[in-house]
Amino acid sequence: MPARVAVLISGTGTLLQSLIDAERSYEICVVVADRPAEGLQRAQAAAIPTAMVTPGEFPDRDQWSSALGDTVAAHSPDWVVSAGFMRILTSAFLDRFPQRVVNSHPALLPAFPGAHGVRDALAYGVKVSGCTVHLVDAGVDTGPIIAQESVPVLLSDDEDSLHTRIKTVEWELLPRVVEQLVTRAPIVNGRKVEL
Ligand code: GAR
C-alpha cells in the first residue's frame, strides 16, 4: 500500500505538481488550500480530492487550524506536506500529526524564515541561498532540518529569477525527501533528523 500524503498549498502549485509527477511509494490523498489557489486545478487534473479551508470563515487562527486539521485528518494521511502553503500552522493542527508535517522553504534556514525568504536573502546580499525541507513545529520555519540544497545568487538576480532557480531545485528535493520519509522511518533526535 502506498503511503498517504496530504498536501497544503496557497499558490500556483508547481511544487505540488512535482509531488504529483513523482508519486511512487506514496499517493497524494488530498490537496487542501487556504484560498482559491491555482494549484487546486493541478490536483483536479490529476483526480486528487481537493478542499479549501479559508481563515476568514473562522473567528481565530486556532479554530481555523483545528478545522484544517479535521479536513486533512478525514483523508487519513501518513504525512502532511506544506508545499507553498503561506500560513503558520498552530498546535491545534500540528498536534493531530505529530512529527508528520514537513515544509519546503525557499532559503537556507535558519537564515531568512517567513513569507519573504527569497526577497530577504537577496536584500541581505548573500552569495548563496537555496531551499530547506524541515519538520514543522509551532514556530516560523524553526523545525528540525531534514535536507537542504544550495543555489548560487547572481549579481543580476531579482526576486523572480532567484525564486525560479530555487524552485527548480525544490522540484527535485521535495519529492525525493517525501519518498525517503515514507519508505524509511526517520529518526528525530532533538534537532537532528536522520533518514
Ligand atoms: C516555493 O518556493 C515554496 O518554497 C514557497 O512557496 C513556493 C511555492 O511555489 N514557500 C514559502 O515561501 C513558505 N514560507 P508554488 O506555489 O509554485 O508551488
Short mmCIF file of C-alpha atoms and ligand atoms in Angstrom, two decimals, residues 9-18 39 42 82-88 103-107 112-118 130-132 134 140-141 163 166-167 170-171, ligand 1:
data_model
loop_
_atom_site.label_atom_id
_atom_site.label_comp_id
_atom_site.label_asym_id
_atom_site.label_seq_id
_atom_site.Cartn_x
_atom_site.Cartn_y
_atom_site.Cartn_z
CA ILE A 9 -0.94 24.81 -0.90
CA SER A 10 -1.66 28.53 -1.29
CA GLY A 11 -0.42 29.39 -4.77
CA THR A 12 0.39 28.17 -8.24
CA GLY A 13 1.20 24.66 -7.05
CA THR A 14 4.35 23.95 -9.05
CA LEU A 15 5.77 22.15 -6.01
CA LEU A 16 2.53 20.17 -5.78
CA GLN A 17 2.99 19.26 -9.46
CA SER A 18 6.49 17.94 -8.73
CA GLY A 39 -2.75 24.76 -7.74
CA ARG A 42 -3.48 20.70 -10.87
CA SER A 82 3.24 22.06 3.18
CA ALA A 83 4.20 22.93 -0.42
CA GLY A 84 3.93 26.68 -0.85
CA PHE A 85 1.39 26.99 1.97
CA MET A 86 1.69 30.57 3.22
CA ARG A 87 0.16 30.23 6.69
CA ILE A 88 1.53 29.38 10.11
CA ASN A 103 7.55 22.14 4.79
CA SER A 104 9.67 23.33 1.89
CA HIS A 105 11.15 26.79 2.40
CA PRO A 106 12.94 28.83 -0.32
CA ALA A 107 16.03 29.78 1.73
CA PHE A 112 15.58 34.12 6.19
CA PRO A 113 12.50 32.39 7.63
CA GLY A 114 8.99 33.68 6.95
CA ALA A 115 6.93 34.62 3.95
CA HIS A 116 9.68 36.53 2.07
CA GLY A 117 12.68 34.23 2.29
CA VAL A 118 13.85 34.90 -1.28
CA GLY A 130 18.81 27.64 -1.54
CA CYS A 131 15.97 25.62 -0.08
CA THR A 132 15.25 23.69 3.08
CA HIS A 134 12.12 20.67 7.50
CA VAL A 140 8.02 30.16 11.92
CA ASP A 141 10.24 27.80 9.89
CA HIS A 163 13.00 32.19 -6.80
CA ILE A 166 15.39 27.87 -6.20
CA LYS A 167 12.09 26.29 -7.23
CA GLU A 170 12.82 22.33 -4.80
CA TRP A 171 11.03 20.37 -7.55
C1 GAR B 1 8.01 27.55 -3.05
O1 GAR B 1 9.20 28.19 -3.41
C2 GAR B 1 7.98 27.32 -1.55
O2 GAR B 1 9.23 27.03 -1.00
C3 GAR B 1 7.49 28.65 -1.06
O3 GAR B 1 6.47 28.98 -1.95
C4 GAR B 1 6.81 28.47 -3.24
C5 GAR B 1 5.60 27.74 -3.77
O4 GAR B 1 5.58 27.73 -5.15
N1 GAR B 1 7.03 28.56 0.29
C6 GAR B 1 7.20 29.53 1.17
O5 GAR B 1 7.71 30.60 0.92
C7 GAR B 1 6.67 29.21 2.56
N2 GAR B 1 7.19 30.14 3.50
P1 GAR B 1 4.38 27.03 -5.93
O6 GAR B 1 3.08 27.68 -5.50
O7 GAR B 1 4.71 27.27 -7.37
O8 GAR B 1 4.42 25.56 -5.59
#
